[in-house]
Short mmCIF file of C-alpha atoms in Angstrom, two decimals:
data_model
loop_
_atom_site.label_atom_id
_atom_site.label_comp_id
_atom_site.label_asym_id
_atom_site.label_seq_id
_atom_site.Cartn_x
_atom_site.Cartn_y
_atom_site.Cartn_z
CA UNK A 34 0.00 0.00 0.00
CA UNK A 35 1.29 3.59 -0.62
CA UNK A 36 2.49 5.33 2.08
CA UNK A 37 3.64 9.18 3.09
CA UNK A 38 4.85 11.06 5.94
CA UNK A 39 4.11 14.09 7.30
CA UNK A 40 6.53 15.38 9.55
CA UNK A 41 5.11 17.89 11.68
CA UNK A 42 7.82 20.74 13.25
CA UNK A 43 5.73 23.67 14.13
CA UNK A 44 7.71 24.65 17.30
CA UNK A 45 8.58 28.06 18.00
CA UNK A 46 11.72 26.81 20.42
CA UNK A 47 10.24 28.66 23.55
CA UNK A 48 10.81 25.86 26.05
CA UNK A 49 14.14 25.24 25.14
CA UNK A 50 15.06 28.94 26.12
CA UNK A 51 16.91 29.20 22.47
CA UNK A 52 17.06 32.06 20.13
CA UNK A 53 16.55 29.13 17.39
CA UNK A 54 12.97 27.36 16.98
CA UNK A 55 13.88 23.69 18.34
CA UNK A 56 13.72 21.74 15.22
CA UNK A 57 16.43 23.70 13.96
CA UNK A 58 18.90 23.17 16.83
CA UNK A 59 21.99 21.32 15.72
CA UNK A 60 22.40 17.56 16.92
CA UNK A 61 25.53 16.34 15.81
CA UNK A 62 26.67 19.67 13.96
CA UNK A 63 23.03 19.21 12.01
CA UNK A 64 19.74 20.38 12.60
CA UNK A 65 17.01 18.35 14.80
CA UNK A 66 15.01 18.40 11.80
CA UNK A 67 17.37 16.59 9.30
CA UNK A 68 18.02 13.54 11.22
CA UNK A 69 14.49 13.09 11.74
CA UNK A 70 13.43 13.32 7.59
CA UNK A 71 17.06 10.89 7.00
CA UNK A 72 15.30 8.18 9.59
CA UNK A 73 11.85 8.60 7.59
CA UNK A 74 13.91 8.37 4.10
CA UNK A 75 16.53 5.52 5.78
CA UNK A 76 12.97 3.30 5.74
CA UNK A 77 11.55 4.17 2.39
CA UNK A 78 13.57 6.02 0.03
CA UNK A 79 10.83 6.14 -2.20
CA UNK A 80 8.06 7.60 0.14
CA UNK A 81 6.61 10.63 0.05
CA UNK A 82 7.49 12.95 2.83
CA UNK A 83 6.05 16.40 3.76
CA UNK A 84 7.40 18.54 6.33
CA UNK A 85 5.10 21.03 8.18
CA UNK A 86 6.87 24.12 9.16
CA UNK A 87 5.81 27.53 10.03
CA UNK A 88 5.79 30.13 7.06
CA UNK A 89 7.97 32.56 8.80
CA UNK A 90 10.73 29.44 9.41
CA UNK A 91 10.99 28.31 5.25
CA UNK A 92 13.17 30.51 4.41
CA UNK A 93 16.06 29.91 7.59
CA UNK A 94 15.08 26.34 6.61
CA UNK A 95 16.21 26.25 3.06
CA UNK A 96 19.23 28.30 3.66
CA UNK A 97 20.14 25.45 6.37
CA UNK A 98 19.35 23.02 3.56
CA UNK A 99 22.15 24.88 1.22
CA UNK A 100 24.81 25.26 4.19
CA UNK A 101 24.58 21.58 5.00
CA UNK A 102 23.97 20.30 1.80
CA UNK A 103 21.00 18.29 2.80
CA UNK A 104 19.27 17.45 -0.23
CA UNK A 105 16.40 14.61 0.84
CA UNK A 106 13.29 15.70 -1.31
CA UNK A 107 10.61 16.61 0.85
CA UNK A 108 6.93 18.61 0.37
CA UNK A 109 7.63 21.69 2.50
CA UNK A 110 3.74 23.06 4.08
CA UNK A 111 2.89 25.67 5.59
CA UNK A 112 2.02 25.47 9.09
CA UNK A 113 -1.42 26.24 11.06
CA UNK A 114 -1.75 27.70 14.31
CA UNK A 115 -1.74 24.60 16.59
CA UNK A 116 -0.57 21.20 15.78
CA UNK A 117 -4.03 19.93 14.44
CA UNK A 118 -3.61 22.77 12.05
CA UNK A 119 -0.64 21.74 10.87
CA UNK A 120 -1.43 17.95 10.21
CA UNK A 121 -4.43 19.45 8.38
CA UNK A 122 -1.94 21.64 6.36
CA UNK A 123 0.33 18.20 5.94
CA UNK A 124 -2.72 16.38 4.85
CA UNK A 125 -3.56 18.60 2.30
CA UNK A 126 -0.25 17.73 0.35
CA UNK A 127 -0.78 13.82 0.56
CA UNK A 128 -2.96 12.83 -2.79
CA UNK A 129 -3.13 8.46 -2.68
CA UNK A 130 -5.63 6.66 -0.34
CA UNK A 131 -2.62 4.61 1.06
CA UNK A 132 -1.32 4.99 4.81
CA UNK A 133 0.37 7.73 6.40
CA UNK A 134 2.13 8.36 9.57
CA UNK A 135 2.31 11.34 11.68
CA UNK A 136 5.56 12.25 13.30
CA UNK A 137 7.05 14.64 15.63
CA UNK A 138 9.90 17.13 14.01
CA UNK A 139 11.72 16.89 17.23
CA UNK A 140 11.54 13.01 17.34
CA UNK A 141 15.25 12.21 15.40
CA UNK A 142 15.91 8.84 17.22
CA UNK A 143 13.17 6.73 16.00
CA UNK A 144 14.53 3.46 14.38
CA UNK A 145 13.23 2.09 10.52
CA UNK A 146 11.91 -0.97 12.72
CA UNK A 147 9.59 1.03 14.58
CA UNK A 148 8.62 2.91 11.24
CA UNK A 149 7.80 -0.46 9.50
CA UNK A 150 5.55 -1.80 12.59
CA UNK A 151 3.51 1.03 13.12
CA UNK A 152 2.94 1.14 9.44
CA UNK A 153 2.16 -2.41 9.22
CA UNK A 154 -0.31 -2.01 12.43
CA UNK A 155 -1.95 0.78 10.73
CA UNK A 156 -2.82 -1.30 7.37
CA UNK A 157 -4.60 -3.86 9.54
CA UNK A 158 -6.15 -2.18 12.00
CA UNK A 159 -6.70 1.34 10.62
CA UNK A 160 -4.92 3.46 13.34
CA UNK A 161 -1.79 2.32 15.11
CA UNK A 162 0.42 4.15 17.32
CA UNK A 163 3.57 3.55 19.48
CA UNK A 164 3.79 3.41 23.08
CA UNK A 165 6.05 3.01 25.99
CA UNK A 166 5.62 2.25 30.06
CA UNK A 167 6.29 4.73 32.67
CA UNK A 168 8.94 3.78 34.34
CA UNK A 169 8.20 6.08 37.37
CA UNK A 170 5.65 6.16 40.26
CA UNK A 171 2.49 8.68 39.19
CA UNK A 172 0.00 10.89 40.83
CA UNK A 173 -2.91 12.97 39.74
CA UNK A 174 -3.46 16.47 40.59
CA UNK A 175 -7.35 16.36 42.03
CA UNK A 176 -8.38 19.94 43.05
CA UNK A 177 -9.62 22.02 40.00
CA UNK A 178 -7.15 24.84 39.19
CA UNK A 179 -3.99 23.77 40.98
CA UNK A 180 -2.24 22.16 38.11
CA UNK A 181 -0.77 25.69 37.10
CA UNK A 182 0.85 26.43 40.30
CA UNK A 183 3.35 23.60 39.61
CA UNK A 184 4.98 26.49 37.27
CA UNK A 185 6.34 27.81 40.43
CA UNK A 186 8.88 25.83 41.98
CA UNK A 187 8.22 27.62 44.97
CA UNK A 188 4.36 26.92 44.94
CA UNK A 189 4.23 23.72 46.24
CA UNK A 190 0.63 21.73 45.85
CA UNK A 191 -1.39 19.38 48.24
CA UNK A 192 -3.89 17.09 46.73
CA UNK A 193 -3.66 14.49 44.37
CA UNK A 194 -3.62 10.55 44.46
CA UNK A 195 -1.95 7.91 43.28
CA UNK A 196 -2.70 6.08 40.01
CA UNK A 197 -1.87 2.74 39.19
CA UNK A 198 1.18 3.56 36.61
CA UNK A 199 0.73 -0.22 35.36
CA UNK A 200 -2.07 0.53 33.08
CA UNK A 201 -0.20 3.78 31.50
CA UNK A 202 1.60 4.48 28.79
CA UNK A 203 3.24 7.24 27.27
CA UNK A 204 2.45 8.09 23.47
CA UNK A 205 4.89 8.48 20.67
CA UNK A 206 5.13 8.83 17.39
CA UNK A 207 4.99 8.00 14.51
CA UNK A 208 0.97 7.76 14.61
CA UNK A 209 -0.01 5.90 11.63
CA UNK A 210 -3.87 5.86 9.70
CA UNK A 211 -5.10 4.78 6.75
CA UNK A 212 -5.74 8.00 4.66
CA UNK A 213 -9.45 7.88 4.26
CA UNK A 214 -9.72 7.52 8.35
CA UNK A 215 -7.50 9.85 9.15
CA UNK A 216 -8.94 12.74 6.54
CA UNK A 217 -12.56 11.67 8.05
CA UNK A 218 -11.17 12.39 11.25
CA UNK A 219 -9.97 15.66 10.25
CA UNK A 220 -13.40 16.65 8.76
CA UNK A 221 -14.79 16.55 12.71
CA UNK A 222 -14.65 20.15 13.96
CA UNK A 223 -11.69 21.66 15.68
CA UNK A 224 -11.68 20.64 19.39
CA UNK A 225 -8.91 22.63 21.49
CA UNK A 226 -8.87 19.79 23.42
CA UNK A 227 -6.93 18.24 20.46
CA UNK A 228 -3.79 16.40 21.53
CA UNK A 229 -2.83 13.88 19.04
CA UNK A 230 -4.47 12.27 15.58
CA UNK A 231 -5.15 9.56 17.75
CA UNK A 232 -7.51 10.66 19.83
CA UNK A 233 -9.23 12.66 16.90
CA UNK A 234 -9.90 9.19 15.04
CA UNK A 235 -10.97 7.63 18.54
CA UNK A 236 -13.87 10.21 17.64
CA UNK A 237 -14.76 8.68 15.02
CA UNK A 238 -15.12 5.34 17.16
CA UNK A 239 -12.41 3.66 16.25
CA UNK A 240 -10.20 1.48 18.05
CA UNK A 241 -6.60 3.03 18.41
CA UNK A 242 -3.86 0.44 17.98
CA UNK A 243 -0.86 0.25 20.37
CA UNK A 244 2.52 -0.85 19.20
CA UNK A 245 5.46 -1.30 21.51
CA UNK A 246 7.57 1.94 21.45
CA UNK A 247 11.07 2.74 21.88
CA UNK A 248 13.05 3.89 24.44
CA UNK A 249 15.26 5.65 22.56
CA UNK A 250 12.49 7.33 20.53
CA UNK A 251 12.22 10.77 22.48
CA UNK A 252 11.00 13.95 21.84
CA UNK A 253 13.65 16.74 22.09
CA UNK A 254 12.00 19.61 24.01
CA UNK A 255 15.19 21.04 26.47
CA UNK A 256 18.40 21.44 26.47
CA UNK A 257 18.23 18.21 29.19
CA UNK A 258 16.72 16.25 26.00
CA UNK A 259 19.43 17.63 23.43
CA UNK A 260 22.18 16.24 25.59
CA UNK A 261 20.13 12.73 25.84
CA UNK A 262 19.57 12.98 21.86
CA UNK A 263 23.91 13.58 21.02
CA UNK A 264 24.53 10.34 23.32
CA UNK A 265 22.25 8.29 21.75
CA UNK A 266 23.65 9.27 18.31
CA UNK A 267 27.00 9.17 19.40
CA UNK A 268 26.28 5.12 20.95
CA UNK A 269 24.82 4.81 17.01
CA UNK A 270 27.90 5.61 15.23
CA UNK B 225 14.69 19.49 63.70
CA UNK B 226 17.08 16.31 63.67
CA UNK B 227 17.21 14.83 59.81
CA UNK B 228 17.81 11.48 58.60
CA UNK B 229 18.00 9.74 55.29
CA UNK B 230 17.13 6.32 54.26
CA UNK B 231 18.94 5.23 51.18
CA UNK B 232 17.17 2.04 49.72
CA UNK B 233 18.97 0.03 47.13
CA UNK B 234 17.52 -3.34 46.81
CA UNK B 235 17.73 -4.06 43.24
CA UNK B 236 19.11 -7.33 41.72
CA UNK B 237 20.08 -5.81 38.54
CA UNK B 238 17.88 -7.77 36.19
CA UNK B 239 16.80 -4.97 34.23
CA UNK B 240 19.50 -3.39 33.58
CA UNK B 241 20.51 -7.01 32.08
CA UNK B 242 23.83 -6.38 33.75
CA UNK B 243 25.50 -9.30 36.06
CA UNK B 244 26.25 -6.55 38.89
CA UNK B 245 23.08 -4.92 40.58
CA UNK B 246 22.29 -1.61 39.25
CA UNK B 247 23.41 0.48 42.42
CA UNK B 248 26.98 -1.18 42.00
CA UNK B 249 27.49 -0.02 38.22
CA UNK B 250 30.18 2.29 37.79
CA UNK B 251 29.17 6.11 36.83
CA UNK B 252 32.61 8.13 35.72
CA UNK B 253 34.21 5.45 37.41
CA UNK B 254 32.17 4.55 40.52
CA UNK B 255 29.42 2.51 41.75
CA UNK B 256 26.05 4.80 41.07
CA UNK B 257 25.22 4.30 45.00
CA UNK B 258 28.48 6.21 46.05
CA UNK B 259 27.44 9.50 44.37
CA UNK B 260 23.65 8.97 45.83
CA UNK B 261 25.00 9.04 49.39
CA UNK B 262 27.87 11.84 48.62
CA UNK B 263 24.19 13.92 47.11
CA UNK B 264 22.85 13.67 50.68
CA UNK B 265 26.10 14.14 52.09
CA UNK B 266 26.21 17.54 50.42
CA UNK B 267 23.23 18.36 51.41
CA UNK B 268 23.98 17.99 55.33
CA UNK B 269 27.54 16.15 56.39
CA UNK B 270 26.30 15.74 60.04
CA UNK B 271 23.08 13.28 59.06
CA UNK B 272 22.68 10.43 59.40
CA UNK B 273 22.79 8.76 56.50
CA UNK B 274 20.73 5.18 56.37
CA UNK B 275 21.55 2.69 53.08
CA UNK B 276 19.23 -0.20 52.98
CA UNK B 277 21.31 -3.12 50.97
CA UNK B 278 20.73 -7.01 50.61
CA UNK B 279 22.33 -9.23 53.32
CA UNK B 280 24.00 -11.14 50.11
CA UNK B 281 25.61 -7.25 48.56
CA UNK B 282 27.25 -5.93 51.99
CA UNK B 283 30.11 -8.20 51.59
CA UNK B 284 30.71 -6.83 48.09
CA UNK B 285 29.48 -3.18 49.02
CA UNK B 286 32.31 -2.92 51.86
CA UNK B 287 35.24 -3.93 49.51
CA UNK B 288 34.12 -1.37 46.64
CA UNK B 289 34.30 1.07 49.60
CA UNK B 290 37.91 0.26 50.45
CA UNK B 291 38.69 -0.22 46.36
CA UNK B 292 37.25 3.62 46.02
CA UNK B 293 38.05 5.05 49.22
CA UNK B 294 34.61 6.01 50.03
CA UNK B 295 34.34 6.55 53.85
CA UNK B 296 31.27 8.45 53.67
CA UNK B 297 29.96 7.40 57.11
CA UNK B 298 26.52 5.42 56.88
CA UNK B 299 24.44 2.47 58.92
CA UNK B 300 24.67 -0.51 56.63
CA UNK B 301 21.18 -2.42 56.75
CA UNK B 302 19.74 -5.38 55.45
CA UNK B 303 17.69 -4.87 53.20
CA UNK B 304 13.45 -7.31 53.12
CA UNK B 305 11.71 -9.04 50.45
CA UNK B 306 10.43 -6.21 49.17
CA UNK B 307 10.66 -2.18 48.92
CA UNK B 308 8.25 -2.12 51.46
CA UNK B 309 10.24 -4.23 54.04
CA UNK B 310 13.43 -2.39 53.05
CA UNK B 311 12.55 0.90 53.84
CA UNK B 312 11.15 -0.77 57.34
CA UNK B 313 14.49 -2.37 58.10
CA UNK B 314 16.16 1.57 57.49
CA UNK B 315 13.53 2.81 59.92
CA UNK B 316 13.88 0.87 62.85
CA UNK B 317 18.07 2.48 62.50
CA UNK B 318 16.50 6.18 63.05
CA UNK B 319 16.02 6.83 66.56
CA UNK B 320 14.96 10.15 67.33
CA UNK B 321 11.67 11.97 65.98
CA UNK B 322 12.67 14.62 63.79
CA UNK B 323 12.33 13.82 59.98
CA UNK B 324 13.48 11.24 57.14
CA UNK B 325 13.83 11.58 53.93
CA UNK B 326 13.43 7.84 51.74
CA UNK B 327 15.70 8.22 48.43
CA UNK B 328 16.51 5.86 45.41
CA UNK B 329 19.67 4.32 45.93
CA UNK B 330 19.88 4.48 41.71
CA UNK B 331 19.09 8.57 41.91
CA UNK B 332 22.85 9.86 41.71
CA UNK B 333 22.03 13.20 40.52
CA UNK B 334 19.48 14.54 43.67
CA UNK B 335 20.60 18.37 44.08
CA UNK B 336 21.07 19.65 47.74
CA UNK B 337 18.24 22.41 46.68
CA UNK B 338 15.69 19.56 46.35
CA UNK B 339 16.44 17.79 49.18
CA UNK B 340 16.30 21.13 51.44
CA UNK B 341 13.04 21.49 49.80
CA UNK B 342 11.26 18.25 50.53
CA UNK B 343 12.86 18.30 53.78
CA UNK B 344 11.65 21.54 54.68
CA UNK B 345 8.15 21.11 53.35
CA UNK B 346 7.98 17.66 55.33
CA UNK B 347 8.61 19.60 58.36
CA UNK B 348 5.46 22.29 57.69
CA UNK B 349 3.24 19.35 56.28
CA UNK B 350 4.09 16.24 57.45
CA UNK B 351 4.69 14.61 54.46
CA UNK B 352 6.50 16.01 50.95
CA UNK B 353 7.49 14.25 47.72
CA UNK B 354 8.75 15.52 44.46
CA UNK B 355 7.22 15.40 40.90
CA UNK B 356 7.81 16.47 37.35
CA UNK B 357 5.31 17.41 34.52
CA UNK B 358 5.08 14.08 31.89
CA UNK B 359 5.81 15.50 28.59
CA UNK B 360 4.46 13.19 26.43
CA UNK B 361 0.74 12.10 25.56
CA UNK B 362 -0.36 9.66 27.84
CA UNK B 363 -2.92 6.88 27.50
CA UNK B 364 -4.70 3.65 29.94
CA UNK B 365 -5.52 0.59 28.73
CA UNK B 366 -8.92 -0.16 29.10
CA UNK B 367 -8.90 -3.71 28.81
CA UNK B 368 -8.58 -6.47 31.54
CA UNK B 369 -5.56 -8.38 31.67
CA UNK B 370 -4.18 -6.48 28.54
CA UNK B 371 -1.12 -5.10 29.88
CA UNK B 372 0.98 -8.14 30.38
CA UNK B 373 0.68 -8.26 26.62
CA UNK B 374 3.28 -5.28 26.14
CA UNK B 375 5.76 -7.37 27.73
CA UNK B 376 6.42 -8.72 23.94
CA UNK B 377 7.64 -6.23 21.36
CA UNK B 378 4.83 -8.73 18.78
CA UNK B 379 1.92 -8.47 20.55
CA UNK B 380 0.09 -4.93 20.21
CA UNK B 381 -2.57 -4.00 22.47
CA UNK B 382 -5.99 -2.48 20.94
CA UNK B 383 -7.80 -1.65 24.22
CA UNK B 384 -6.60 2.32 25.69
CA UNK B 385 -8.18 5.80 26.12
CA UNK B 386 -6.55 9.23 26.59
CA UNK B 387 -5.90 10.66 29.65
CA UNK B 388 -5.37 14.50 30.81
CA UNK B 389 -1.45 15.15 31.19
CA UNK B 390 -1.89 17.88 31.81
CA UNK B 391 -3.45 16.48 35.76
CA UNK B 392 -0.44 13.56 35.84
CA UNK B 393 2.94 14.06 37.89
CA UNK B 394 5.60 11.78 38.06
CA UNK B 395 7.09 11.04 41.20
CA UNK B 396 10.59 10.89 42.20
CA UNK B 397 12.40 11.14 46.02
CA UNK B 398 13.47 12.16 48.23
CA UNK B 399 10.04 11.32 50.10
CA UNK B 400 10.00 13.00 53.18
CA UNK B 401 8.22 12.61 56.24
CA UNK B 402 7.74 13.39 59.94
CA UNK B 403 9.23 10.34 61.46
CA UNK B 404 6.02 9.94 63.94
CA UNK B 405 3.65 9.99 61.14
CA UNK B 406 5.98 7.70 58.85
CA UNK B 407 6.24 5.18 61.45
CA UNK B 408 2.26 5.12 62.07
CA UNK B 409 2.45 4.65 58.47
CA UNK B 410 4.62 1.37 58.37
CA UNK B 411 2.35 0.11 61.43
CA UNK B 412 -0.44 -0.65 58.70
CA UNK B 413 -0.23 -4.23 57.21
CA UNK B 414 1.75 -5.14 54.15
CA UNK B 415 -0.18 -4.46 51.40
CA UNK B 416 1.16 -6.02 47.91
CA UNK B 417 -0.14 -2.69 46.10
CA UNK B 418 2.23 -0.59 47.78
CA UNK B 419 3.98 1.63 45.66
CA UNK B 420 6.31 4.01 47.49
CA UNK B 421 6.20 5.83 51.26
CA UNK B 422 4.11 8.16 50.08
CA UNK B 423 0.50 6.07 49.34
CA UNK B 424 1.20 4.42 53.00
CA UNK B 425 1.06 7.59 54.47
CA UNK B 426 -1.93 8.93 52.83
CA UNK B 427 -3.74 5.44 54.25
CA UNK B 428 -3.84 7.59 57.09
CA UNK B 429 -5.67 10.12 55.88
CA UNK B 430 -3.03 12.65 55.24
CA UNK B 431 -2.35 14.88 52.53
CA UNK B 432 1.34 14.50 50.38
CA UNK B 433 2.53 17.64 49.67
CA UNK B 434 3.86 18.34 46.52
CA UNK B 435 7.06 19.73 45.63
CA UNK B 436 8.66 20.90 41.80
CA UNK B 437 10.89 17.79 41.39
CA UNK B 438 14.30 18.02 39.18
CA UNK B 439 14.48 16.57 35.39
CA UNK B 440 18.20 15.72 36.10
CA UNK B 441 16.74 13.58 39.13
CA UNK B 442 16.36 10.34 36.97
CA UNK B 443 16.11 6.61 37.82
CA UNK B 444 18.80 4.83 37.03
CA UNK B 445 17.15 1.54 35.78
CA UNK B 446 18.41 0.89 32.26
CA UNK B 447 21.50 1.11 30.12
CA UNK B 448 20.28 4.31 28.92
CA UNK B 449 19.46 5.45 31.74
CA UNK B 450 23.22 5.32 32.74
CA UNK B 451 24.22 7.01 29.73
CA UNK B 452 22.59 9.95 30.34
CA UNK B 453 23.56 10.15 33.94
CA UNK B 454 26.95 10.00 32.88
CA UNK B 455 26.40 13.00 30.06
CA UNK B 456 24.53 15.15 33.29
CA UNK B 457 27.59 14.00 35.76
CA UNK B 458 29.95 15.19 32.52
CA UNK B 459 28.13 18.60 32.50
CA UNK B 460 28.00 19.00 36.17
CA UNK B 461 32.23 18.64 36.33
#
């Protein structure tokens, strides 16, 4: 079945406290951005891949593309205001009724294997996406309106409880649909409430497929991340 | 008001796939444990410092202390069955009626400005643990008896539903208590659900108070894990 990728990279770097949006910050003497397209291409050279970007980033983007020579065809889209926008945008560009898979701009580490079984997930079961345990006790906030006040680490809070961490897991990407689902999906109105395609097609009342994640598969969001990110590639060769 | 720590490092190892258990591995050069009692040490050199080992490690423990010339003063314990009986065996070596503080032995990179904190909210509110934001989507599985099935990399799960984030902490430690309350805590019966210090505490009835945790504070429970303690420890000096 025909496939595409839209890689979504919409960030305005805010949370990494850098002058440069975070896709754009250089892993390995490249940008973020790069090694996450090569990983897409490394599984299908042949695919089509379409990278969502904001309209005031194209132009730092292509002149990155001349000064490292990076020359992986791509679709390059215009991004929306918040993420669903941009997968909308992304959509837009991808014309077969094959499969396609979502994916984080800031996600460089994920392996071809994961690629190929979320794909394959995806083609029998309509939605698939990839998912990892939580290695780490958890607790949920329970009074309305405290959840903010963890912004100050000198607010400390009081209530919550603890949830049974056995039952959760932590989403990745890439999130992978069969087109005609995933454009149905897209036809529901705008929710602000929107967090991933996933739960947009769960909407629709479809069962989401989980895949086993990776560890290694993280999304680069601080500087702690970008650190985490060179080691990995550096343990890769 | 009189401090002590309880370090508990029971593990066998077996995740980290490793013949020595994790606490032993060597970070820059020395067993992970070390650097989580030198954290506390930091933090206070008069405390008493509490590490909670099994009977068959203290043999081994005691000669990587004269191989590394660690003579960071602590009560060796033996160690129970479980976390639960561990931390119990480190309590009954605390004997006045100030506060504890119940730490990871595998979290090497606790900062002395977290541990001041939880300390110091333990002493206004009894009881104080530290959590972190989770920064990726998050979802449960729905499905009875569904999550074994992740154990295998081939078997995907169908049955999940989103959850609010944006309401979920993670927890780390130091988990600090008033020793009264703690040891009313550890007076209840054994329950197989426990989880950490924290949910036996609130089976009293009383509020955790929640403190900004540290990213850097990680678990050390994987080969990855340790690589990216060692990048932190690299940037720290």
């Amino acid at each position: 079945m025909q496939r595409s990728t839209i890689i979504v990279a919409g960030g305005s770097g805010k949370r990494m406290g850098a002058a440069v949006p975070k896709q754009f910050l250089l892993l390995k003497g490249r940008p973020l951005l790069m090694w996450t397209i090569e990983s897409f291409q490394r599984f299908d050279p042949n695919m089509q891949l379409v990278v969502v970007l904001p309209k005031d980033h194209h132009a730092t983007w292509q002149g990155l593309c001349a000064e490292h020579g990076f020359t992986v065809p791509h679709t390059l889209v215009s991004g929306g205001a918040e993420r669903f926008h941009s997968t909308l945008e992304g959509l837009k560009a991808v014309e077969h009724d094959g499969l396609v898979a979502v994916h984080d701009g800031v996600r460089p580490l994920v392996s071809a294997a994961l690629i190929a079984r979320c794909f394959a997930a995806s083609e029998e079961h309509g939605a698939a996406i990839p998912v990892v345990a939580i290695s780490s006790s958890v607790r949920e906030l329970t009074a309305e309106g405290k959840s903010t006040a963890l912004l100050s680490p000198s607010t400390p809070l009081r209530e919550s409880r603890a949830v049974d961490r056995s039952r959760l897991r932590a989403v990745q990407t890439p999130q992978c649909f069969r087109l005609p689902l995933l454009r149905r999906a897209f036809e529901l109105p705008y929710d602000p409430a929107f967090t991933d395609e996933a739960t947009l097609v769960e909407r629709l009342g479809v069962d989401v497929h989980l895949v086993e994640g990776e560890e290694h598969n993280i999304k680069v969001t601080t500087p702690f991340d970008l650190k985490v990110a060179e080691v990995v590639m550096g343990a890769q060769g």
